Amino acid sequence: MKNVFSKIALFLVAAVFVISSFGVQPVSAASNPFKDVSWSDEEILYLWNKGLINGVDKNSFGPSESVTREQAATLIGRALGLNGSLRKTSFPDVDPKRYSSGYIQTAYEKGIITGNSDGTFRPQETMTRGEMAYLLSRAFKYSNTGNVFFSDINVDTSSNSLYTAVSKIATAGVSNGTGTGTYSPSKKLIREEFAIFLARALNSSYRVTYQNVTIDNLRVTVNSLNIRTGPSTGYYALGKLNSGDAFAVYGYKGAWAYGKSGSYTGYVHSDYLAEAVPATASSRYITLDPGHGGHDGGATANGLREKDINLDVAKRVEAKLKAKGIKVYMTRSTDVFHSLSARVDKGVASGSDTFLSIHTNSAGAHGASGSETYYSASVGSDSKELATFVQNRLYVAMNHPNRGVKNYGFQVIRTNPLPAALVELGFITNDYDAAKLASGTYKDRAAAAIAAGIEDYYNWKAKN
Ligand SMILES: [Zn+2]
């Protein structure tokens, strides 16, 4: 027993987010002491370099570990410079001697947190993403709401609703959901998500633009249908739609559908909309993102350029998917440069439901070989499934080492509102991998494997 207790105590001490004060100078300009945090996890490194968070131990951030309600209250309290003096709280289950008591009480007095309906706070319960939306919207006093739709949150515009809290943080650019129009309010919050949310709240350069995601592709069934600025006939009519016009639905408010048709974005009554195409076909539309391009060549070695391999393989995947009846949007089909955020934006704007970025790996060590596929744990669990289906096909087809499915914060998958994965085809720096990446036969095998993995994913989605 003694061992168990000391282990728990050690974990609690280490797991607390330690903050000295808001706005302290970074200890060093930019450093990353964590073996489980990538250099592209800028939000975590920003908070760490500002002295706002610590890891669970010296070399680990513990990105996938959960966040308790008292940890969240403490970190927010310190970030806002609230009074954290340990004291008696309004909650019988918060020990006045506990590190969190002062912040919990001050946050309670300021209306940032509320307890449970039975009068408790349950400090050591894991915080959910829904609770986090309430906490952040109150702590940072967000007031603006927009046409935000998540299929797993009922639209309820009353001031204390979950919808209103989530709409506020989405409108503020703090969250764009967990994939294809979902927010996952009951999902346990993990440290990586918490850090990303907080960094976005504190620093505008990390914010994301909430974008509506198409959840239904419908068609208009009558002529002269008004599309309006709000969900009732009392709102201004932007224009008229006609029978057969396509209507991409972003969400529903009661009997009204909000979405886009041609150049109009607004509300129409859902009685005048019907299924456009069989659901199975409309639900399979992927964005392929060939990495790099233009002045950004990516990795180069063995006479090969990454940007060329990525595009070649992506085009082969595109052809194979289209042959399977899966719609494809390409972020680039030529040798052009797009920023990482533009790639995400273009993919979402296309109306596709899934995102796959295609890259080629490189390493200083020539021995490094094999494929690996990434997902970001900060977005929905479907991303991990997508990465897994693709990876499980790819390494077999390439007949090279399986480096596995990994959680890593590449921007195009971390900031993506769609289920998203990033595949590394193989190492351009390895003689064996490079020979395959130069071979049309192997590029075709890789493409067939990726296309099959995407189809596996869609088949799995259809069953879940
Ligand atoms: Zn790359």
Tab-separated table of C-alpha atoms and ligand atoms in Angstrom:
chain	number	residue	atom	x	y	z
A	1	MET	CA	0.000	0.000	0.000
A	2	LYS	CA	2.782	2.375	0.900
A	3	ASN	CA	4.095	2.139	-2.629
A	4	VAL	CA	0.753	2.817	-4.184
A	5	PHE	CA	0.223	5.921	-2.075
A	6	SER	CA	3.614	7.418	-2.744
A	7	LYS	CA	3.116	6.775	-6.442
A	8	ILE	CA	-0.214	8.565	-6.404
A	9	ALA	CA	1.216	11.463	-4.406
A	10	LEU	CA	4.122	11.781	-6.816
A	11	PHE	CA	1.792	11.762	-9.781
A	12	LEU	CA	-0.422	14.448	-8.294
A	13	VAL	CA	2.480	16.733	-7.486
A	14	ALA	CA	3.977	16.258	-10.915
A	15	ALA	CA	0.711	16.412	-12.805
A	16	VAL	CA	-0.306	19.813	-11.499
A	17	PHE	CA	0.218	22.476	-14.093
A	18	VAL	CA	2.688	24.784	-12.434
A	19	ILE	CA	2.539	28.404	-13.378
A	20	SER	CA	4.694	31.113	-11.930
A	21	SER	CA	2.901	34.161	-13.235
A	22	PHE	CA	1.295	35.263	-16.438
A	23	GLY	CA	3.723	37.065	-18.735
A	24	VAL	CA	7.017	35.868	-17.270
A	25	GLN	CA	9.967	35.863	-19.627
A	26	PRO	CA	10.746	32.539	-21.220
A	27	VAL	CA	13.628	30.701	-19.571
A	28	SER	CA	15.139	30.107	-22.982
A	29	ALA	CA	13.968	31.449	-26.311
A	30	ALA	CA	12.399	28.236	-27.494
A	31	SER	CA	13.143	24.814	-26.191
A	32	ASN	CA	11.437	21.473	-25.977
A	33	PRO	CA	12.353	19.281	-23.011
A	34	PHE	CA	9.579	16.768	-23.706
A	35	LYS	CA	10.216	13.538	-25.535
A	36	ASP	CA	6.456	13.130	-26.100
A	37	VAL	CA	5.877	16.601	-27.597
A	38	SER	CA	6.747	17.408	-31.202
A	39	TRP	CA	8.343	20.652	-32.293
A	40	SER	CA	5.150	21.396	-34.176
A	41	ASP	CA	3.080	21.267	-30.965
A	42	GLU	CA	3.623	25.009	-30.791
A	43	GLU	CA	0.859	25.685	-28.294
A	44	ILE	CA	2.326	23.389	-25.641
A	45	LEU	CA	5.828	24.762	-26.199
A	46	TYR	CA	4.513	28.334	-26.060
A	47	LEU	CA	2.960	27.714	-22.646
A	48	TRP	CA	6.033	25.868	-21.399
A	49	ASN	CA	8.479	28.488	-22.626
A	50	LYS	CA	6.345	31.153	-20.944
A	51	GLY	CA	6.595	29.214	-17.687
A	52	LEU	CA	2.852	28.574	-17.716
A	53	ILE	CA	2.855	24.778	-17.644
A	54	ASN	CA	5.069	21.917	-16.597
A	55	GLY	CA	5.225	18.324	-17.689
A	56	VAL	CA	4.172	15.318	-15.676
A	57	ASP	CA	7.882	14.758	-15.162
A	58	LYS	CA	11.123	16.288	-16.374
A	59	ASN	CA	11.007	14.810	-19.879
A	60	SER	CA	7.337	14.041	-20.399
A	61	PHE	CA	4.397	16.312	-20.968
A	62	GLY	CA	1.863	13.471	-20.812
A	63	PRO	CA	-0.240	14.814	-23.711
A	64	SER	CA	-2.784	12.010	-23.568
A	65	GLU	CA	-3.278	12.086	-19.786
A	66	SER	CA	-6.534	13.453	-18.518
A	67	VAL	CA	-7.066	16.795	-16.759
A	68	THR	CA	-8.962	16.961	-13.461
A	69	ARG	CA	-11.403	19.699	-12.587
A	70	GLU	CA	-9.087	21.118	-9.907
A	71	GLN	CA	-6.095	21.130	-12.268
A	72	ALA	CA	-8.123	23.038	-14.846
A	73	ALA	CA	-9.382	25.538	-12.266
A	74	THR	CA	-5.848	26.061	-10.937
A	75	LEU	CA	-4.267	26.627	-14.328
A	76	ILE	CA	-6.966	29.044	-15.453
A	77	GLY	CA	-6.764	30.835	-12.091
A	78	ARG	CA	-3.027	31.287	-12.352
A	79	ALA	CA	-3.174	32.328	-16.010
A	80	LEU	CA	-5.675	35.027	-15.072
A	81	GLY	CA	-3.735	36.060	-11.950
A	82	LEU	CA	-6.593	35.202	-9.589
A	83	ASN	CA	-6.134	34.993	-5.820
A	84	GLY	CA	-4.885	31.479	-5.098
A	85	SER	CA	-4.371	31.702	-1.321
A	86	LEU	CA	-5.333	28.368	0.178
A	87	ARG	CA	-8.587	28.710	2.096
A	88	LYS	CA	-11.935	27.242	2.941
A	89	THR	CA	-14.189	26.961	-0.111
A	90	SER	CA	-17.918	26.836	-0.710
A	91	PHE	CA	-17.559	23.148	-1.540
A	92	PRO	CA	-17.499	20.474	1.215
A	93	ASP	CA	-15.341	18.161	-0.903
A	94	VAL	CA	-12.465	20.624	-1.477
A	95	ASP	CA	-9.872	20.403	1.319
A	96	PRO	CA	-8.847	23.967	2.335
A	97	LYS	CA	-5.220	22.769	2.511
A	98	ARG	CA	-5.220	21.480	-1.038
A	99	TYR	CA	-3.151	23.367	-3.650
A	100	SER	CA	-6.280	24.115	-5.640
A	101	SER	CA	-8.555	25.490	-2.894
A	102	GLY	CA	-7.824	29.202	-3.383
A	103	TYR	CA	-8.239	29.141	-7.148
A	104	ILE	CA	-11.400	27.076	-6.944
A	105	GLN	CA	-12.941	29.506	-4.453
A	106	THR	CA	-11.928	32.653	-6.371
A	107	ALA	CA	-13.144	31.181	-9.675
A	108	TYR	CA	-16.397	30.245	-7.957
A	109	GLU	CA	-16.841	33.776	-6.550
A	110	LYS	CA	-16.215	35.246	-10.008
A	111	GLY	CA	-18.779	32.937	-11.639
A	112	ILE	CA	-16.116	31.181	-13.730
A	113	ILE	CA	-16.946	27.803	-12.216
A	114	THR	CA	-20.071	26.387	-10.676
A	115	GLY	CA	-20.296	23.254	-8.601
A	116	ASN	CA	-22.436	20.232	-9.209
A	117	SER	CA	-26.148	20.321	-8.466
A	118	ASP	CA	-25.535	18.424	-5.199
A	119	GLY	CA	-23.274	21.217	-3.929
A	120	THR	CA	-19.985	19.368	-4.495
A	121	PHE	CA	-17.104	20.332	-6.810
A	122	ARG	CA	-15.610	16.834	-7.322
A	123	PRO	CA	-12.091	18.248	-7.721
A	124	GLN	CA	-10.481	15.006	-8.830
A	125	GLU	CA	-13.013	14.092	-11.458
A	126	THR	CA	-11.776	14.359	-15.033
A	127	MET	CA	-12.969	17.455	-16.832
A	128	THR	CA	-14.944	16.966	-20.038
A	129	ARG	CA	-14.652	19.030	-23.219
A	130	GLY	CA	-18.141	20.388	-22.518
A	131	GLU	CA	-17.125	21.595	-19.036
A	132	MET	CA	-14.030	23.146	-20.555
A	133	ALA	CA	-16.197	25.189	-22.926
A	134	TYR	CA	-18.081	26.630	-19.942
A	135	LEU	CA	-14.857	27.295	-18.044
A	136	LEU	CA	-13.099	29.086	-20.906
A	137	SER	CA	-16.093	31.088	-22.103
A	138	ARG	CA	-16.593	32.434	-18.564
A	139	ALA	CA	-12.914	32.879	-17.685
A	140	PHE	CA	-12.156	34.843	-20.849
A	141	LYS	CA	-15.574	36.556	-20.897
A	142	TYR	CA	-16.416	35.509	-24.444
A	143	SER	CA	-19.742	36.974	-25.506
A	144	ASN	CA	-19.976	36.582	-29.293
A	145	THR	CA	-21.782	33.613	-30.779
A	146	GLY	CA	-22.134	32.697	-34.440
A	147	ASN	CA	-23.684	30.170	-36.800
A	148	VAL	CA	-21.859	27.343	-35.081
A	149	PHE	CA	-23.160	23.803	-35.550
A	150	PHE	CA	-21.948	20.582	-34.040
A	151	SER	CA	-24.113	17.545	-34.737
A	152	ASP	CA	-23.607	16.242	-31.178
A	153	ILE	CA	-24.818	19.432	-29.450
A	154	ASN	CA	-28.452	20.548	-29.585
A	155	VAL	CA	-28.897	24.149	-30.634
A	156	ASP	CA	-30.149	25.926	-27.497
A	157	THR	CA	-29.390	29.634	-27.490
A	158	SER	CA	-30.283	30.241	-23.815
A	159	SER	CA	-27.423	31.954	-21.999
A	160	ASN	CA	-26.288	29.053	-19.787
A	161	SER	CA	-26.629	26.241	-22.320
A	162	LEU	CA	-23.807	23.977	-23.429
A	163	TYR	CA	-24.498	25.107	-27.002
A	164	THR	CA	-23.952	28.751	-26.083
A	165	ALA	CA	-20.672	27.998	-24.273
A	166	VAL	CA	-19.349	25.948	-27.198
A	167	SER	CA	-20.541	28.521	-29.737
A	168	LYS	CA	-18.646	31.218	-27.816
A	169	ILE	CA	-15.326	29.371	-27.760
A	170	ALA	CA	-15.714	28.324	-31.423
A	171	THR	CA	-16.500	31.901	-32.454
A	172	ALA	CA	-13.483	33.090	-30.442
A	173	GLY	CA	-11.251	30.696	-32.411
A	174	VAL	CA	-10.418	28.479	-29.430
A	175	SER	CA	-11.940	25.258	-30.797
A	176	ASN	CA	-13.127	24.022	-34.148
A	177	GLY	CA	-14.408	20.697	-32.913
A	178	THR	CA	-13.323	17.092	-33.156
A	179	GLY	CA	-14.083	16.161	-36.729
A	180	THR	CA	-16.839	16.332	-39.375
A	181	GLY	CA	-19.049	18.705	-37.456
A	182	THR	CA	-18.727	17.185	-33.979
A	183	TYR	CA	-17.521	18.698	-30.690
A	184	SER	CA	-17.542	15.573	-28.433
A	185	PRO	CA	-18.777	17.393	-25.279
A	186	SER	CA	-18.718	14.272	-23.072
A	187	LYS	CA	-15.199	13.265	-24.042
A	188	LYS	CA	-12.639	13.462	-21.239
A	189	LEU	CA	-10.290	16.370	-21.700
A	190	ILE	CA	-6.628	15.473	-22.193
A	191	ARG	CA	-3.624	17.644	-21.367
A	192	GLU	CA	-2.768	18.289	-25.013
A	193	GLU	CA	-6.258	19.632	-25.741
A	194	PHE	CA	-6.242	21.697	-22.581
A	195	ALA	CA	-2.920	23.277	-23.532
A	196	ILE	CA	-4.114	24.011	-27.068
A	197	PHE	CA	-7.328	25.610	-25.805
A	198	LEU	CA	-5.475	27.731	-23.277
A	199	ALA	CA	-2.752	28.848	-25.694
A	200	ARG	CA	-5.401	29.919	-28.194
A	201	ALA	CA	-7.255	31.848	-25.488
A	202	LEU	CA	-4.068	33.626	-24.398
A	203	ASN	CA	-2.460	34.251	-27.796
A	204	SER	CA	-4.417	35.136	-30.929
A	205	SER	CA	-1.748	33.757	-33.244
A	206	TYR	CA	-2.777	30.207	-32.265
A	207	ARG	CA	-6.466	30.696	-32.918
A	208	VAL	CA	-8.332	28.715	-35.527
A	209	THR	CA	-11.168	29.870	-37.726
A	210	TYR	CA	-14.340	28.001	-37.031
A	211	GLN	CA	-15.650	26.734	-40.340
A	212	ASN	CA	-18.934	25.004	-40.935
A	213	VAL	CA	-18.598	21.439	-42.085
A	214	THR	CA	-21.062	19.843	-44.493
A	215	ILE	CA	-23.088	17.197	-42.670
A	216	ASP	CA	-25.725	16.536	-45.367
A	217	ASN	CA	-25.777	17.052	-49.122
A	218	LEU	CA	-29.408	17.753	-50.014
A	219	ARG	CA	-31.356	19.278	-52.891
A	220	VAL	CA	-34.152	21.832	-53.014
A	221	THR	CA	-37.578	20.361	-53.911
A	222	VAL	CA	-39.573	23.528	-54.792
A	223	ASN	CA	-39.122	26.659	-56.898
A	224	SER	CA	-38.652	30.154	-55.443
A	225	LEU	CA	-37.591	28.922	-51.993
A	226	ASN	CA	-36.407	31.792	-49.811
A	227	ILE	CA	-32.987	31.448	-48.216
A	228	ARG	CA	-32.955	33.636	-45.095
A	229	THR	CA	-30.552	35.199	-42.620
A	230	GLY	CA	-32.189	33.400	-39.665
A	231	PRO	CA	-34.345	30.381	-38.768
A	232	SER	CA	-37.857	31.825	-39.260
A	233	THR	CA	-39.925	33.594	-41.924
A	234	GLY	CA	-39.365	36.823	-40.006
A	235	TYR	CA	-35.775	37.021	-41.233
A	236	TYR	CA	-34.575	38.806	-44.360
A	237	ALA	CA	-34.539	36.750	-47.578
A	238	LEU	CA	-31.095	36.729	-49.169
A	239	GLY	CA	-32.406	35.259	-52.417
A	240	LYS	CA	-34.369	32.422	-53.946
A	241	LEU	CA	-33.431	28.809	-54.646
A	242	ASN	CA	-35.068	26.546	-57.192
A	243	SER	CA	-36.026	22.913	-57.459
A	244	GLY	CA	-32.972	20.723	-57.964
A	245	ASP	CA	-30.481	23.233	-56.524
A	246	ALA	CA	-27.861	21.579	-54.342
A	247	PHE	CA	-27.939	22.536	-50.654
A	248	ALA	CA	-24.991	21.636	-48.412
A	249	VAL	CA	-26.286	21.494	-44.823
A	250	TYR	CA	-23.995	22.759	-42.024
A	251	GLY	CA	-26.522	22.264	-39.238
A	252	TYR	CA	-30.110	22.418	-38.110
A	253	LYS	CA	-31.911	24.877	-35.860
A	254	GLY	CA	-35.295	23.316	-35.215
A	255	ALA	CA	-37.017	22.752	-38.557
A	256	TRP	CA	-34.576	25.055	-40.354
A	257	ALA	CA	-31.437	23.948	-42.111
A	258	TYR	CA	-28.423	26.264	-42.256
A	259	GLY	CA	-26.108	25.808	-45.195
A	260	LYS	CA	-24.835	26.875	-48.572
A	261	SER	CA	-26.333	26.844	-52.045
A	262	GLY	CA	-24.434	28.530	-54.859
A	263	SER	CA	-23.359	31.949	-53.622
A	264	TYR	CA	-25.870	32.016	-50.741
A	265	THR	CA	-25.274	30.887	-47.155
A	266	GLY	CA	-28.327	30.973	-44.914
A	267	TYR	CA	-31.409	29.209	-43.607
A	268	VAL	CA	-34.114	27.343	-45.498
A	269	HIS	CA	-37.026	25.332	-44.148
A	270	SER	CA	-36.080	21.655	-44.135
A	271	ASP	CA	-39.520	20.603	-45.450
A	272	TYR	CA	-38.283	21.738	-48.868
A	273	LEU	CA	-35.075	19.719	-48.890
A	274	ALA	CA	-34.541	16.083	-49.840
A	275	GLU	CA	-31.686	13.616	-50.193
A	276	ALA	CA	-29.544	14.538	-53.196
A	277	VAL	CA	-27.697	11.286	-53.736
A	278	PRO	CA	-27.618	7.980	-51.860
A	279	ALA	CA	-26.161	8.616	-48.406
A	280	THR	CA	-23.311	6.160	-48.837
A	281	ALA	CA	-21.956	7.972	-51.878
A	282	SER	CA	-22.336	11.478	-50.428
A	283	SER	CA	-20.577	10.453	-47.214
A	284	ARG	CA	-17.366	9.449	-48.975
A	285	TYR	CA	-15.497	12.561	-50.004
A	286	ILE	CA	-11.851	12.918	-49.003
A	287	THR	CA	-9.303	15.689	-49.331
A	288	LEU	CA	-5.859	14.477	-50.395
A	289	ASP	CA	-3.057	16.864	-49.495
A	290	PRO	CA	0.246	16.205	-51.303
A	291	GLY	CA	2.780	17.783	-48.933
A	292	HIS	CA	5.058	20.699	-49.933
A	293	GLY	CA	5.199	22.123	-53.493
A	294	GLY	CA	6.507	25.161	-55.379
A	295	HIS	CA	9.453	26.766	-53.571
A	296	ASP	CA	8.995	24.266	-50.723
A	297	GLY	CA	10.570	21.085	-52.007
A	298	GLY	CA	10.431	19.152	-48.732
A	299	ALA	CA	13.159	16.614	-48.139
A	300	THR	CA	15.690	15.833	-50.862
A	301	ALA	CA	18.077	12.879	-51.104
A	302	ASN	CA	19.142	10.154	-53.524
A	303	GLY	CA	18.251	12.411	-56.463
A	304	LEU	CA	14.614	12.613	-55.332
A	305	ARG	CA	12.498	15.537	-54.176
A	306	GLU	CA	9.789	14.920	-51.625
A	307	LYS	CA	7.270	17.290	-53.241
A	308	ASP	CA	7.374	15.277	-56.492
A	309	ILE	CA	6.915	11.901	-54.793
A	310	ASN	CA	4.037	13.207	-52.664
A	311	LEU	CA	2.198	14.595	-55.692
A	312	ASP	CA	2.811	11.541	-57.857
A	313	VAL	CA	1.517	9.140	-55.211
A	314	ALA	CA	-1.429	11.419	-54.326
A	315	LYS	CA	-2.544	11.528	-57.980
A	316	ARG	CA	-2.413	7.740	-58.134
A	317	VAL	CA	-4.475	7.539	-54.924
A	318	GLU	CA	-6.946	10.011	-56.431
A	319	ALA	CA	-7.449	7.862	-59.549
A	320	LYS	CA	-7.887	4.685	-57.510
A	321	LEU	CA	-10.395	6.281	-55.126
A	322	LYS	CA	-12.437	7.722	-57.979
A	323	ALA	CA	-12.578	4.250	-59.505
A	324	LYS	CA	-14.100	3.065	-56.204
A	325	GLY	CA	-16.733	5.838	-56.336
A	326	ILE	CA	-15.050	7.898	-53.592
A	327	LYS	CA	-14.986	11.639	-54.291
A	328	VAL	CA	-11.602	13.349	-54.024
A	329	TYR	CA	-10.524	16.939	-53.522
A	330	MET	CA	-6.815	17.684	-54.110
A	331	THR	CA	-5.225	20.626	-52.247
A	332	ARG	CA	-2.790	20.757	-55.166
A	333	SER	CA	-2.589	18.925	-58.493
A	334	THR	CA	0.476	20.789	-59.722
A	335	ASP	CA	3.821	21.942	-58.358
A	336	VAL	CA	2.481	24.938	-56.402
A	337	PHE	CA	2.995	26.155	-52.852
A	338	HIS	CA	0.158	26.482	-50.335
A	339	SER	CA	0.500	27.395	-46.655
A	340	LEU	CA	-0.440	24.742	-44.111
A	341	SER	CA	-3.510	26.682	-42.970
A	342	ALA	CA	-4.623	27.174	-46.600
A	343	ARG	CA	-4.481	23.412	-47.120
A	344	VAL	CA	-6.797	22.838	-44.162
A	345	ASP	CA	-9.128	25.664	-45.207
A	346	LYS	CA	-9.338	24.460	-48.822
A	347	GLY	CA	-10.062	20.907	-47.711
A	348	VAL	CA	-12.860	21.975	-45.380
A	349	ALA	CA	-14.313	24.434	-47.887
A	350	SER	CA	-14.475	21.676	-50.513
A	351	GLY	CA	-17.162	19.964	-48.440
A	352	SER	CA	-15.128	16.798	-48.012
A	353	ASP	CA	-15.525	14.746	-44.844
A	354	THR	CA	-11.984	13.410	-44.299
A	355	PHE	CA	-8.419	14.687	-44.803
A	356	LEU	CA	-5.224	12.804	-45.643
A	357	SER	CA	-1.867	14.496	-46.073
A	358	ILE	CA	0.817	12.583	-47.974
A	359	HIS	CA	4.516	13.068	-47.155
A	360	THR	CA	7.877	11.362	-47.494
A	361	ASN	CA	10.179	10.987	-44.511
A	362	SER	CA	13.852	11.832	-44.062
A	363	ALA	CA	16.402	11.239	-41.331
A	364	GLY	CA	20.046	11.945	-40.603
A	365	ALA	CA	20.560	8.238	-40.027
A	366	HIS	CA	20.529	6.476	-43.387
A	367	GLY	CA	19.381	3.275	-41.733
A	368	ALA	CA	15.948	4.675	-40.854
A	369	SER	CA	13.402	2.917	-43.069
A	370	GLY	CA	9.691	2.191	-43.273
A	371	SER	CA	6.360	3.975	-43.212
A	372	GLU	CA	4.411	5.607	-40.402
A	373	THR	CA	1.094	7.397	-40.175
A	374	TYR	CA	0.159	10.197	-37.800
A	375	TYR	CA	-3.006	11.448	-36.176
A	376	SER	CA	-3.432	14.219	-33.614
A	377	ALA	CA	-4.991	13.118	-30.317
A	378	SER	CA	-6.306	16.654	-29.920
A	379	VAL	CA	-8.978	15.984	-32.541
A	380	GLY	CA	-11.544	13.220	-32.829
A	381	SER	CA	-10.874	9.517	-32.401
A	382	ASP	CA	-11.820	8.868	-36.038
A	383	SER	CA	-8.444	10.338	-37.001
A	384	LYS	CA	-6.658	7.494	-35.245
A	385	GLU	CA	-8.846	4.953	-37.066
A	386	LEU	CA	-8.084	6.594	-40.401
A	387	ALA	CA	-4.338	6.547	-39.673
A	388	THR	CA	-4.506	2.922	-38.550
A	389	PHE	CA	-6.395	1.647	-41.605
A	390	VAL	CA	-3.981	3.424	-43.964
A	391	GLN	CA	-0.832	2.332	-42.129
A	392	ASN	CA	-1.922	-1.302	-41.851
A	393	ARG	CA	-2.240	-1.503	-45.637
A	394	LEU	CA	0.782	0.607	-46.535
A	395	TYR	CA	3.708	-1.117	-44.837
A	396	VAL	CA	2.578	-4.490	-46.144
A	397	ALA	CA	2.343	-3.214	-49.735
A	398	MET	CA	5.717	-1.477	-49.454
A	399	ASN	CA	7.319	-4.550	-47.883
A	400	HIS	CA	9.261	-2.384	-45.462
A	401	PRO	CA	9.276	-1.797	-41.671
A	402	ASN	CA	6.039	-0.823	-39.938
A	403	ARG	CA	6.926	2.219	-37.824
A	404	GLY	CA	3.358	2.363	-36.650
A	405	VAL	CA	0.567	4.823	-35.983
A	406	LYS	CA	1.658	7.824	-33.945
A	407	ASN	CA	0.170	10.820	-32.190
A	408	TYR	CA	2.027	13.952	-33.327
A	409	GLY	CA	0.869	17.527	-33.697
A	410	PHE	CA	1.485	18.331	-37.363
A	411	GLN	CA	-0.447	21.529	-38.118
A	412	VAL	CA	-2.530	20.130	-41.001
A	413	ILE	CA	-3.928	17.401	-38.747
A	414	ARG	CA	-3.873	19.223	-35.380
A	415	THR	CA	-5.892	22.245	-36.528
A	416	ASN	CA	-8.196	20.251	-38.797
A	417	PRO	CA	-11.923	20.102	-38.069
A	418	LEU	CA	-12.155	16.937	-40.189
A	419	PRO	CA	-10.892	13.476	-39.223
A	420	ALA	CA	-7.319	13.825	-40.466
A	421	ALA	CA	-4.132	11.773	-40.823
A	422	LEU	CA	-0.671	12.331	-42.268
A	423	VAL	CA	1.163	9.461	-43.924
A	424	GLU	CA	4.941	9.243	-44.334
A	425	LEU	CA	5.467	6.906	-47.295
A	426	GLY	CA	9.046	5.951	-46.496
A	427	PHE	CA	12.500	7.462	-46.056
A	428	ILE	CA	13.941	9.375	-48.971
A	429	THR	CA	17.282	9.149	-47.105
A	430	ASN	CA	17.300	5.342	-47.029
A	431	ASP	CA	18.699	3.532	-50.071
A	432	TYR	CA	16.063	0.782	-50.115
A	433	ASP	CA	13.102	3.066	-49.445
A	434	ALA	CA	14.377	5.634	-51.970
A	435	ALA	CA	14.649	2.974	-54.684
A	436	LYS	CA	10.999	2.075	-54.078
A	437	LEU	CA	9.926	5.733	-53.970
A	438	ALA	CA	11.588	6.195	-57.380
A	439	SER	CA	9.809	3.169	-58.824
A	440	GLY	CA	6.454	3.512	-60.585
A	441	THR	CA	5.562	-0.007	-59.500
A	442	TYR	CA	6.071	0.758	-55.815
A	443	LYS	CA	4.444	4.186	-56.010
A	444	ASP	CA	1.437	2.423	-57.476
A	445	ARG	CA	1.512	-0.190	-54.723
A	446	ALA	CA	1.669	2.565	-52.093
A	447	ALA	CA	-1.237	4.369	-53.742
A	448	ALA	CA	-3.342	1.196	-53.973
A	449	ALA	CA	-2.649	0.499	-50.284
A	450	ILE	CA	-3.585	4.033	-49.215
A	451	ALA	CA	-6.766	3.924	-51.302
A	452	ALA	CA	-7.647	0.535	-49.781
A	453	GLY	CA	-6.988	1.914	-46.282
A	454	ILE	CA	-9.278	4.877	-46.976
A	455	GLU	CA	-11.968	2.481	-48.197
A	456	ASP	CA	-11.487	0.360	-45.037
A	457	TYR	CA	-11.985	3.528	-43.014
A	458	TYR	CA	-15.201	4.470	-44.812
A	459	ASN	CA	-16.527	0.934	-44.436
A	460	TRP	CA	-15.758	1.090	-40.712
A	461	LYS	CA	-17.442	4.506	-40.477
A	462	ALA	CA	-20.556	3.142	-42.175
A	463	LYS	CA	-20.831	0.479	-39.475
A	464	ASN	CA	-20.245	2.875	-36.557
B	1	ZN	ZN	6.997	16.507	-45.705
